[in-house]
Short mmCIF file of C-alpha atoms and ligand atoms in Angstrom, two decimals:
data_model
loop_
_atom_site.label_atom_id
_atom_site.label_comp_id
_atom_site.label_asym_id
_atom_site.label_seq_id
_atom_site.Cartn_x
_atom_site.Cartn_y
_atom_site.Cartn_z
CA MET U 1 62.27 9.83 -15.05
CA LEU U 2 65.21 8.35 -13.77
CA LYS U 3 66.39 7.41 -17.52
CA ARG U 4 65.64 10.26 -18.90
CA PHE U 5 67.52 11.69 -16.13
CA ALA U 6 70.39 9.21 -16.59
CA LEU U 7 70.25 10.28 -20.03
CA LEU U 8 70.78 13.88 -19.73
CA THR U 9 73.49 13.02 -17.35
CA LEU U 10 75.52 11.04 -19.61
CA ALA U 11 75.36 13.51 -22.59
CA ILE U 12 76.76 16.01 -19.89
CA VAL U 13 79.57 13.38 -19.09
CA LEU U 14 80.29 12.79 -22.60
CA ALA U 15 80.05 16.38 -23.90
CA VAL U 16 82.44 17.73 -20.50
CA ALA U 17 84.66 14.33 -22.38
CA LEU U 18 84.77 15.44 -25.29
CA LEU U 19 85.07 18.86 -25.66
CA PRO U 20 86.86 20.06 -21.86
CA GLN U 21 86.08 24.28 -22.45
CA LEU U 22 82.64 23.58 -21.84
CA ALA U 23 84.15 22.67 -18.38
CA ASP U 24 84.34 26.03 -17.30
CA ASN U 25 81.48 27.03 -18.24
CA SER U 26 80.16 27.57 -14.78
CA SER U 27 76.66 29.41 -15.89
CA THR U 28 75.24 26.94 -17.86
CA ALA U 29 72.46 24.80 -16.17
CA VAL U 30 74.60 22.18 -17.73
CA ALA U 31 77.59 23.80 -15.57
CA GLN U 32 76.06 23.19 -12.46
CA ASP U 33 75.00 19.40 -12.81
CA GLU U 34 78.99 18.02 -14.24
CA GLU U 35 79.29 17.31 -10.85
CA VAL U 36 76.59 17.56 -8.24
CA TRP U 37 78.13 18.95 -4.91
CA CYS U 38 77.27 16.66 -1.86
CA GLY U 39 78.40 18.59 0.64
CA THR U 40 80.40 15.64 2.18
CA ASP U 41 82.01 12.53 0.99
CA GLU U 42 81.25 10.84 4.09
CA GLU U 43 77.99 8.90 4.63
CA VAL U 44 75.66 10.91 6.81
CA THR U 45 72.04 10.79 6.70
CA VAL U 46 69.63 14.18 6.25
CA THR U 47 66.40 15.16 7.69
CA LEU U 48 63.95 16.77 4.84
CA ILE U 49 60.64 18.34 5.68
CA ALA U 50 58.65 18.97 2.77
CA GLY U 51 54.68 19.21 1.73
CA SER U 52 52.43 16.34 0.76
CA VAL U 53 49.71 18.12 -0.71
CA GLY U 54 47.98 16.18 -3.97
CA GLN U 55 50.91 14.64 -5.13
CA GLU U 56 53.77 16.94 -3.39
CA GLY U 57 55.07 14.42 -1.45
CA GLU U 58 55.53 11.59 -4.24
CA ILE U 59 57.22 14.31 -6.23
CA ALA U 60 59.61 15.04 -3.55
CA ARG U 61 60.43 11.10 -3.42
CA GLN U 62 61.03 10.92 -6.89
CA GLN U 63 63.89 13.90 -6.38
CA LEU U 64 65.23 12.16 -4.32
CA ASP U 65 65.79 9.13 -6.08
CA ARG U 66 67.66 11.37 -8.40
CA TRP U 67 69.58 12.47 -5.64
CA ALA U 68 70.32 8.33 -4.64
CA GLU U 69 71.97 8.22 -8.16
CA VAL U 70 74.08 11.32 -7.55
CA CYS U 71 75.07 11.45 -3.74
CA PRO U 72 74.74 7.90 -3.13
CA ASN U 73 76.70 8.65 0.76
CA VAL U 74 74.08 11.14 1.67
CA SER U 75 70.59 9.57 1.91
CA VAL U 76 67.99 10.88 3.12
CA ASP U 77 64.41 10.97 5.52
CA LEU U 78 61.67 12.67 3.95
CA VAL U 79 59.13 13.91 6.64
CA ALA U 80 55.18 15.71 5.33
CA ARG U 81 54.85 18.70 7.01
CA PRO U 82 51.01 18.89 7.99
CA ASP U 83 49.14 20.76 4.64
CA SER U 84 48.02 23.97 6.60
CA ALA U 85 51.12 26.42 5.91
CA THR U 86 49.55 28.04 9.25
CA GLU U 87 49.70 24.62 10.98
CA THR U 88 53.39 24.49 9.80
CA LEU U 89 54.67 26.81 10.66
CA GLY U 90 54.07 25.96 14.33
CA GLN U 91 55.29 23.13 14.63
CA TYR U 92 58.99 24.39 12.82
CA GLN U 93 58.93 26.85 15.02
CA GLN U 94 58.13 24.21 18.42
CA PHE U 95 61.40 22.47 16.37
CA PHE U 96 63.26 25.94 16.48
CA GLU U 97 62.86 26.86 20.06
CA ALA U 98 64.17 23.60 20.95
CA GLU U 99 66.99 24.30 18.93
CA SER U 100 66.80 21.36 17.50
CA SER U 101 69.04 19.01 14.97
CA GLU U 102 66.19 16.65 13.96
CA ILE U 103 65.42 18.49 10.57
CA ASP U 104 67.83 19.92 8.60
CA VAL U 105 66.30 21.28 5.23
CA TYR U 106 62.90 22.77 5.42
CA GLN U 107 60.75 24.25 3.62
CA ILE U 108 59.35 27.46 3.67
CA ASP U 109 56.87 29.28 2.66
CA VAL U 110 57.32 32.53 0.82
CA ILE U 111 56.32 34.81 3.48
CA TRP U 112 57.79 33.28 6.24
CA PRO U 113 61.64 34.75 5.96
CA GLY U 114 61.41 37.70 7.97
CA ILE U 115 59.58 35.28 10.92
CA LEU U 116 62.02 32.08 10.84
CA ALA U 117 65.67 33.64 9.21
CA GLU U 118 67.29 33.50 12.80
CA HIS U 119 67.35 30.03 13.14
CA LEU U 120 68.44 29.67 9.37
CA VAL U 121 71.88 29.79 8.03
CA ASP U 122 73.08 32.01 5.00
CA LEU U 123 72.90 30.31 1.89
CA ASN U 124 75.02 32.80 0.22
CA GLU U 125 78.48 31.77 2.16
CA TYR U 126 77.38 28.79 0.35
CA LEU U 127 75.62 29.18 -3.43
CA ASP U 128 78.11 30.49 -5.90
CA GLU U 129 76.20 33.70 -7.35
CA GLU U 130 75.69 31.66 -10.69
CA VAL U 131 73.16 29.90 -8.56
CA VAL U 132 71.08 31.99 -6.34
CA GLU U 133 70.66 34.87 -9.74
CA ALA U 134 68.74 32.34 -11.76
CA HIS U 135 66.42 32.84 -9.99
CA PHE U 136 63.91 35.36 -10.20
CA PRO U 137 64.56 38.51 -8.38
CA ALA U 138 61.85 39.12 -6.60
CA ILE U 139 61.85 35.58 -5.03
CA ILE U 140 65.14 36.29 -4.27
CA GLN U 141 64.54 39.76 -2.88
CA ASN U 142 61.83 37.85 -0.23
CA ASN U 143 64.17 35.25 1.11
CA THR U 144 66.83 37.67 2.14
CA VAL U 145 66.86 38.89 5.31
CA ASP U 146 69.28 41.90 6.30
CA GLY U 147 71.53 40.68 3.40
CA ARG U 148 71.44 37.05 4.78
CA LEU U 149 69.69 34.36 1.32
CA VAL U 150 67.66 31.97 4.25
CA GLY U 151 65.98 29.89 1.36
CA ILE U 152 66.61 28.99 -2.17
CA PRO U 153 63.46 29.32 -4.16
CA TRP U 154 62.01 25.87 -4.96
CA PHE U 155 58.87 26.64 -6.70
CA THR U 156 56.50 29.37 -6.89
CA ASP U 157 53.05 30.52 -6.86
CA ALA U 158 49.57 32.07 -7.78
CA GLY U 159 45.95 32.14 -7.34
CA LEU U 160 43.83 30.64 -10.50
CA LEU U 161 40.58 30.30 -10.93
CA TYR U 162 39.35 27.07 -12.93
CA TYR U 163 37.29 26.41 -14.60
CA ARG U 164 34.42 23.70 -16.63
CA THR U 165 35.18 24.14 -20.35
CA ASP U 166 32.61 21.41 -21.23
CA LEU U 167 29.89 23.33 -18.68
CA LEU U 168 30.32 26.69 -19.76
CA GLU U 169 30.22 25.73 -23.13
CA LYS U 170 26.75 23.49 -22.31
CA TYR U 171 25.28 26.98 -21.03
CA GLU U 172 26.86 28.66 -23.38
CA LEU U 173 28.24 31.29 -21.31
CA ASP U 174 32.16 32.66 -21.08
CA PRO U 175 35.17 32.57 -18.92
CA PRO U 176 34.23 35.06 -16.12
CA GLU U 177 35.80 38.69 -15.88
CA THR U 178 34.16 40.49 -12.66
CA TRP U 179 33.21 38.79 -9.09
CA THR U 180 29.47 39.17 -10.19
CA GLU U 181 29.85 37.16 -13.47
CA LEU U 182 31.85 34.25 -11.78
CA GLU U 183 28.39 34.13 -9.57
CA GLU U 184 25.95 33.98 -11.98
CA ALA U 185 27.80 31.89 -13.82
CA ALA U 186 28.32 29.73 -10.57
CA ARG U 187 24.18 29.77 -10.20
CA THR U 188 23.35 29.03 -13.14
CA ILE U 189 25.48 25.40 -13.98
CA GLN U 190 24.44 24.87 -10.77
CA GLU U 191 20.95 24.93 -11.09
CA GLY U 192 20.85 23.36 -13.87
CA GLU U 193 22.94 20.30 -13.33
CA ARG U 194 21.38 20.00 -10.24
CA ALA U 195 17.72 19.46 -12.08
CA GLU U 196 19.67 17.08 -14.36
CA GLY U 197 20.43 14.85 -10.87
CA ASN U 198 23.66 16.06 -9.93
CA GLU U 199 22.28 17.35 -6.12
CA ASP U 200 26.40 17.45 -5.01
CA PHE U 201 26.86 19.59 -7.84
CA TRP U 202 28.47 23.21 -7.03
CA GLY U 203 29.26 26.69 -8.50
CA PHE U 204 31.85 27.79 -6.70
CA VAL U 205 34.98 26.22 -4.75
CA TRP U 206 37.12 27.92 -2.44
CA GLN U 207 39.33 28.09 0.70
CA GLY U 208 37.26 29.24 3.23
CA ASN U 209 38.92 27.59 6.27
CA ALA U 210 40.30 29.84 9.71
CA TYR U 211 43.96 29.57 8.16
CA GLU U 212 46.87 31.34 5.67
CA GLY U 213 44.96 30.31 2.79
CA LEU U 214 42.36 32.31 4.07
CA THR U 215 44.73 35.50 3.84
CA CYS U 216 45.57 34.19 0.60
CA ASP U 217 42.05 34.03 -1.50
CA ALA U 218 40.73 37.17 0.74
CA LEU U 219 43.49 39.48 -0.35
CA GLU U 220 42.62 38.69 -3.94
CA TRP U 221 38.93 38.97 -3.74
CA GLN U 222 40.03 42.59 -1.80
CA PHE U 223 43.23 43.75 -3.79
CA SER U 224 40.79 43.06 -7.15
CA SER U 225 37.97 44.64 -5.85
CA GLY U 226 40.27 48.46 -6.01
CA GLY U 227 40.22 47.58 -1.84
CA GLY U 228 44.35 47.44 -1.07
CA GLU U 229 46.78 45.23 0.46
CA ILE U 230 46.43 44.70 4.24
CA ILE U 231 49.58 46.89 4.42
CA THR U 232 51.01 48.91 2.37
CA PRO U 233 55.25 48.29 1.91
CA ASP U 234 55.03 51.39 4.06
CA GLY U 235 53.57 50.09 7.02
CA VAL U 236 49.98 51.57 6.32
CA ILE U 237 47.01 49.33 6.99
CA GLU U 238 44.27 48.72 3.57
CA VAL U 239 41.28 47.13 5.14
CA ASN U 240 38.58 49.35 6.72
CA ASN U 241 37.23 50.42 3.20
CA PRO U 242 34.07 50.53 0.53
CA GLU U 243 35.61 48.27 -1.79
CA THR U 244 37.13 45.40 0.77
CA ILE U 245 33.97 45.92 2.33
CA ALA U 246 31.82 45.23 -0.93
CA ILE U 247 33.25 42.63 -1.38
CA PHE U 248 33.95 40.91 1.19
CA GLU U 249 30.14 40.88 1.45
CA GLN U 250 29.63 39.72 -1.66
CA ALA U 251 31.50 36.38 -0.60
CA SER U 252 30.05 35.69 2.65
CA GLY U 253 26.71 34.92 0.18
CA TRP U 254 28.65 32.63 -1.74
CA VAL U 255 28.88 30.38 1.60
CA GLY U 256 25.38 27.84 1.52
CA ASP U 257 24.62 29.38 -1.87
CA ILE U 258 26.49 29.21 -5.37
CA SER U 259 29.01 26.83 -2.05
CA PRO U 260 28.86 24.98 -0.10
CA GLU U 261 27.98 25.23 3.75
CA GLY U 262 31.61 23.51 4.59
CA VAL U 263 33.89 25.65 2.39
CA THR U 264 34.41 28.08 5.31
CA THR U 265 36.20 24.63 6.07
CA PHE U 266 37.97 24.00 3.41
CA MET U 267 41.80 23.26 2.44
CA GLU U 268 43.18 23.10 -0.85
CA GLU U 269 42.74 19.57 -1.25
CA ASP U 270 39.12 19.34 0.44
CA ALA U 271 38.04 22.23 -2.91
CA ARG U 272 40.29 20.08 -5.46
CA GLY U 273 37.98 16.56 -3.73
CA VAL U 274 34.80 18.22 -4.76
CA TRP U 275 36.42 19.94 -8.75
CA GLN U 276 38.23 17.04 -9.38
CA ALA U 277 35.25 14.64 -9.10
CA GLY U 278 33.43 16.86 -11.46
CA ASN U 279 31.19 18.92 -9.47
CA ALA U 280 31.93 22.59 -9.44
CA ALA U 281 31.40 24.38 -12.13
CA PHE U 282 34.46 26.82 -10.94
CA MET U 283 37.41 26.48 -8.53
CA ARG U 284 39.90 28.88 -6.87
CA ASN U 285 43.55 26.95 -6.76
CA TRP U 286 47.42 27.06 -7.18
CA PRO U 287 48.74 25.36 -9.81
CA TYR U 288 49.27 22.09 -8.64
CA ALA U 289 45.81 21.56 -9.16
CA TYR U 290 46.39 21.50 -13.08
CA SER U 291 48.63 18.22 -13.33
CA LEU U 292 46.24 16.30 -10.98
CA GLY U 293 43.10 17.49 -13.02
CA GLN U 294 44.61 16.64 -16.47
CA ALA U 295 45.75 12.78 -14.63
CA GLU U 296 44.34 9.73 -16.92
CA ASP U 297 42.01 8.93 -13.18
CA SER U 298 40.76 12.36 -13.38
CA ALA U 299 37.22 12.74 -13.80
CA ILE U 300 37.86 15.84 -15.69
CA ALA U 301 40.88 15.54 -17.37
CA GLY U 302 40.05 17.59 -21.17
CA LEU U 303 37.15 19.18 -19.77
CA PHE U 304 39.17 22.49 -18.20
CA ASP U 305 40.88 25.24 -18.48
CA VAL U 306 42.56 28.06 -16.62
CA LYS U 307 42.58 31.73 -16.31
CA GLU U 308 43.62 34.79 -14.25
CA LEU U 309 40.87 35.24 -11.52
CA PRO U 310 38.26 37.80 -11.52
CA GLY U 311 37.79 41.05 -10.67
CA ALA U 312 34.92 43.95 -9.63
CA GLU U 313 36.04 44.93 -12.77
CA PRO U 314 37.45 43.52 -15.80
CA GLY U 315 41.28 43.32 -15.95
CA MET U 316 41.29 43.99 -12.12
CA SER U 317 42.26 40.28 -11.23
CA ALA U 318 44.94 39.60 -8.69
CA ALA U 319 46.61 36.41 -7.94
CA THR U 320 47.98 36.08 -4.14
CA LEU U 321 51.74 35.19 -4.80
CA GLY U 322 52.68 31.94 -2.84
CA GLY U 323 55.54 29.54 -3.17
CA TRP U 324 57.67 27.91 -1.18
CA GLN U 325 61.73 27.91 -0.35
CA LEU U 326 64.41 25.10 0.92
CA ALA U 327 66.51 26.70 3.73
CA VAL U 328 68.71 25.01 5.69
CA SER U 329 68.69 24.69 9.93
CA ARG U 330 71.35 26.25 12.05
CA TYR U 331 71.38 23.65 13.93
CA SER U 332 71.73 21.20 11.58
CA GLU U 333 74.65 19.33 12.40
CA ASN U 334 75.40 18.15 8.65
CA VAL U 335 74.44 22.08 6.93
CA GLU U 336 77.22 21.32 4.25
CA PRO U 337 74.92 17.98 2.43
CA ALA U 338 71.79 19.83 3.97
CA VAL U 339 72.48 23.02 1.32
CA ALA U 340 74.04 20.45 -1.34
CA LEU U 341 70.38 18.73 -1.24
CA ALA U 342 68.49 21.66 -1.11
CA ALA U 343 70.66 23.08 -4.64
CA PHE U 344 69.54 19.85 -6.29
CA LEU U 345 66.40 19.91 -5.03
CA ALA U 346 65.94 23.37 -6.44
CA SER U 347 68.04 22.58 -9.92
CA PRO U 348 66.64 24.18 -12.62
CA GLU U 349 67.02 20.32 -14.19
CA GLU U 350 64.74 19.00 -11.24
CA GLN U 351 62.77 22.25 -11.55
CA LYS U 352 61.54 21.46 -14.47
CA MET U 353 61.10 18.03 -13.78
CA ARG U 354 58.66 19.03 -11.34
CA ALA U 355 56.81 21.56 -13.65
CA ILE U 356 56.33 18.12 -16.24
CA ASP U 357 54.99 15.82 -13.48
CA GLY U 358 53.32 18.32 -11.24
CA SER U 359 53.04 21.18 -12.78
CA TYR U 360 54.59 22.65 -10.15
CA ASN U 361 56.05 26.86 -11.07
CA PRO U 362 59.59 26.94 -11.99
CA THR U 363 61.36 29.98 -10.23
CA ILE U 364 62.90 30.02 -12.74
CA ALA U 365 63.01 32.75 -15.66
CA ASP U 366 64.37 30.67 -18.73
CA LEU U 367 62.24 27.19 -18.05
CA TYR U 368 58.83 29.54 -19.07
CA GLU U 369 59.93 28.89 -22.37
CA ASP U 370 61.36 25.61 -22.36
CA GLU U 371 59.13 23.61 -24.78
CA ASP U 372 58.52 20.26 -23.09
CA ILE U 373 57.37 22.43 -20.04
CA LEU U 374 54.74 24.81 -22.33
CA GLU U 375 52.94 20.90 -23.35
CA ALA U 376 52.77 19.93 -20.05
CA ALA U 377 51.58 23.00 -18.63
CA PRO U 378 50.27 25.76 -21.42
CA PHE U 379 49.46 27.67 -19.40
CA PHE U 380 52.80 28.91 -17.80
CA GLY U 381 52.86 30.67 -20.65
CA SER U 382 50.10 32.82 -21.43
CA LEU U 383 49.76 33.30 -18.52
CA TYR U 384 52.97 34.41 -17.15
CA ASP U 385 51.52 38.30 -16.14
CA VAL U 386 49.85 35.98 -13.95
CA PHE U 387 52.74 35.43 -12.41
CA ILE U 388 54.86 37.88 -12.50
CA ASN U 389 52.36 40.64 -11.56
CA ALA U 390 51.40 38.04 -7.95
CA VAL U 391 50.82 39.97 -5.12
CA PRO U 392 52.38 39.88 -1.98
CA ARG U 393 50.96 39.02 1.39
CA PRO U 394 52.55 42.07 3.44
CA SER U 395 55.22 39.44 4.70
CA THR U 396 58.53 41.86 4.30
CA VAL U 397 56.71 45.01 6.21
CA ALA U 398 55.47 42.94 9.09
CA ALA U 399 58.24 40.00 8.84
CA GLU U 400 58.44 38.26 11.84
CA GLN U 401 55.06 39.86 13.08
CA TYR U 402 53.14 38.65 9.91
CA ASN U 403 51.77 35.54 10.95
CA ASP U 404 49.64 37.66 13.90
CA VAL U 405 48.47 40.30 11.08
CA SER U 406 47.22 37.10 8.98
CA GLN U 407 45.87 35.57 11.97
CA LEU U 408 43.94 38.47 12.29
CA TYR U 409 43.16 39.16 9.03
CA TYR U 410 41.90 35.71 8.15
CA THR U 411 40.14 35.57 11.81
CA ALA U 412 38.40 38.50 10.64
CA VAL U 413 36.93 37.16 7.00
CA HIS U 414 36.04 33.60 8.36
CA SER U 415 34.57 35.24 11.08
CA ILE U 416 32.12 37.56 7.56
CA LEU U 417 31.79 34.25 6.51
CA THR U 418 29.93 32.08 8.96
CA GLY U 419 27.98 35.19 9.58
CA GLU U 420 29.02 36.28 12.93
CA ALA U 421 29.68 39.16 12.09
CA ASP U 422 29.16 42.24 8.93
CA ALA U 423 31.75 43.48 7.10
CA GLN U 424 31.54 46.46 8.25
CA THR U 425 32.37 45.36 11.83
CA ALA U 426 35.02 42.96 11.66
CA MET U 427 36.66 45.63 9.27
CA GLU U 428 36.87 48.01 11.66
CA ASP U 429 37.72 46.09 14.53
CA LEU U 430 40.72 45.10 12.05
CA GLU U 431 42.10 47.91 11.64
CA LEU U 432 42.03 48.80 15.18
CA GLN U 433 43.89 45.60 16.09
CA LEU U 434 46.50 46.00 12.73
CA ALA U 435 46.58 49.39 14.46
CA ASP U 436 47.80 47.71 18.52
CA LEU U 437 50.40 46.20 16.23
CA GLY U 438 51.91 49.40 15.17
CA PHE U 439 50.90 50.08 11.92
CA GLU U 440 49.34 53.33 10.72
CA PHE U 441 45.89 54.34 9.98
CA PRO U 442 45.36 55.18 6.44
CA GLU U 443 44.97 59.49 6.52
CA GLU U 444 41.35 60.23 5.86
C1 LIG K 501 50.37 27.46 -0.75
C2 LIG K 501 51.40 28.37 -1.23
C3 LIG K 501 51.58 29.35 0.49
C4 LIG K 501 50.39 29.37 1.40
C5 LIG K 501 49.60 28.53 0.77
C6 LIG K 501 48.31 29.49 1.98
O1 LIG K 501 50.97 26.56 -0.48
O2 LIG K 501 52.33 28.93 -2.09
O3 LIG K 501 51.65 30.73 -0.42
O4 LIG K 501 50.74 29.71 1.93
O5 LIG K 501 49.61 28.13 -0.01
O6 LIG K 501 47.28 27.61 2.06
#
């Protein structure tokens, strides 16, 4: 990979030397790479805190090797954030409360700009407009708080249904379009595989722990059943309705039936562990699991595909919008090299490598037509609409209250999944709790 990058850099250097007119063409991806901006000529060290879910850490390290080639004076220390988004936010808030300069660049979740904006640098002050405008406008808008751009998009995410093509064929089943079809197919395959001796086999694995990931899964169930979006962009509460109550009851029935009892403690990597060992027919997960599942050491390489998640009726599918940005701390003592590093890591060339090596969704529309990317991850093309239409969590309307909203929501859903509460009571209580935070009751 280093070699590919070196070749690219060489080609660019040659192009610039041979065709001087290219030098002022600043609107192309290539132009950005003509001279990577390092932010300083001095020797400095910046610290980046980023994820290590799946191969995330390894891919970031490869990116940092490429950075070291172009900006050897800016060394980077990579610190791993916790796998749980919820725990990560708690940790970041401690750094920010202390106005700590320890971390310069933070990988922040798509739902956090409103919560963290006051601690982050306005990237508009440092980045060229072309660099910013290359990204999906909706994500730039999401990351802009009071006119300040607080994060440069690194990758986007949307929930997908992973399914075993070999097992659907074996049991003569079609990929499910509805939650009930999924439930039935999962049960058929689970019974069949267990009867053949695989006692560890499960129908459907997903993220059921009480954390941000459950907010994502549950919003998909709810929205794809016509139950609304937790809180509308206008601040109206949408949880206590028959569609939402019905799908949450249905999901609670999966626990211990088609999904392991322990699914209520699962995060992304727990689900992937069962799935990638060949012990599940279906999995709900983000795109990163694709590349890992197709790798040589995977038990299911070549035996699965991805599609949009089911809905209450065919065509009602919904995917929660996820994704991560790179942000620079206001308390950093090296703001310029920190911004330069963030811009490099999120550049088109780097997003391309991440898409090919790790199936991380680019945040730049053009890359969805890139042949090398489509060869490595064909679903970036076939499921483009899913990514474009992914349903956001109510983080813009809730702003700094978003984490409270999400915590109330996933706690309520978790209590239904574990059987502590029935869905109707849990949703009535949740509605009152969200109203206490200042959101409006829906009209009767
Ligand atoms: C993924 C998504 C992120 C979400 C998290 C929940 O990392 O990209 O937006 O909050 O999963 O577990």
